[in-house]
Each structure stands twice: as C-alpha cells, then as structure tokens.
C-alpha cells in the first residue's frame, strides 16, 4: 500500500500547481489512500544536476538487471 504521508516534490512550474493536481491530491486523501499529502516545490532557478545524476545511476543499475 501507500505510505501514510505522501510527499511530492516537483518543479516550480505552473502545471504542477494546477487545480487538477490539487483536486487529485484531495481525492487521493479523501479516498483514504494516505492520511496526508505534502506538495513541495523546488526553488526557482534550481539545477537538475543532482536529480539527473540519480536517475542516471538508477538507469545504469536497471540496464544491468535481467528482470525487475
């Protein structure tokens, strides 16, 4: 199942702050999939280098696996 507290970290883009995102969050908590939903946003002008490096590391690991 899902964790009790869900923390979503996203870009500071307008699409991530839309009514649809907040409606989904409210419905998700309302359906009791989790008890709390926290939406965090990265600073404006942030760098993606650390996130990109982590995805690169995971993709290298997954490529070496025969099964997931």
XYZ file of C-alpha atoms in Angstrom:
68
model
C 0.000 0.000 0.000
C 0.861 3.651 0.039
C 2.675 5.363 2.887
C 0.570 7.262 5.423
C 2.189 10.563 4.445
C 2.904 11.172 0.786
C 5.459 13.876 -0.045
C 5.548 15.021 -3.662
C 8.499 17.159 -4.766
C 8.111 18.825 -8.130
C 9.321 21.625 -10.325
C 8.091 25.112 -9.618
C 6.212 25.059 -12.943
C 2.632 26.249 -13.173
C 1.429 22.831 -14.393
C 2.426 21.361 -11.038
C 0.335 23.937 -9.187
C -2.816 23.456 -11.226
C -6.317 22.806 -9.983
C -6.053 19.251 -11.373
C -3.074 18.414 -9.148
C -4.791 19.709 -6.023
C -8.085 18.015 -6.953
C -6.261 14.711 -7.380
C -4.478 15.190 -4.040
C -7.771 15.903 -2.268
C -9.436 12.866 -3.853
C -6.447 10.653 -3.009
C -6.542 11.644 0.656
C -10.356 11.603 0.690
C -10.340 8.011 -0.585
C -8.011 7.219 2.344
C -5.130 6.017 0.182
C -2.951 8.083 2.517
C -3.575 10.307 5.536
C -1.642 13.370 4.349
C -0.302 14.758 1.082
C 2.505 17.310 1.099
C 3.398 19.181 -2.072
C 6.896 20.680 -2.082
C 8.387 22.797 -4.858
C 11.995 23.272 -5.875
C 13.402 26.806 -5.861
C 13.015 28.862 -8.996
C 16.247 28.613 -10.985
C 17.278 25.353 -9.309
C 19.587 22.900 -11.016
C 18.515 19.449 -12.145
C 22.066 18.093 -11.926
C 21.605 16.123 -8.692
C 18.258 14.659 -9.780
C 19.582 13.820 -13.260
C 22.630 12.137 -11.714
C 20.406 9.960 -9.525
C 18.238 8.901 -12.487
C 21.402 8.107 -14.450
C 22.639 5.909 -11.625
C 19.316 4.046 -11.395
C 19.060 3.575 -15.165
C 22.586 2.083 -15.248
C 21.580 -0.303 -12.462
C 18.324 -1.332 -14.191
C 20.018 -1.899 -17.543
C 22.304 -4.485 -15.900
C 19.346 -6.420 -14.399
C 17.777 -9.328 -16.237
C 14.409 -8.856 -14.515
C 12.824 -6.128 -12.468
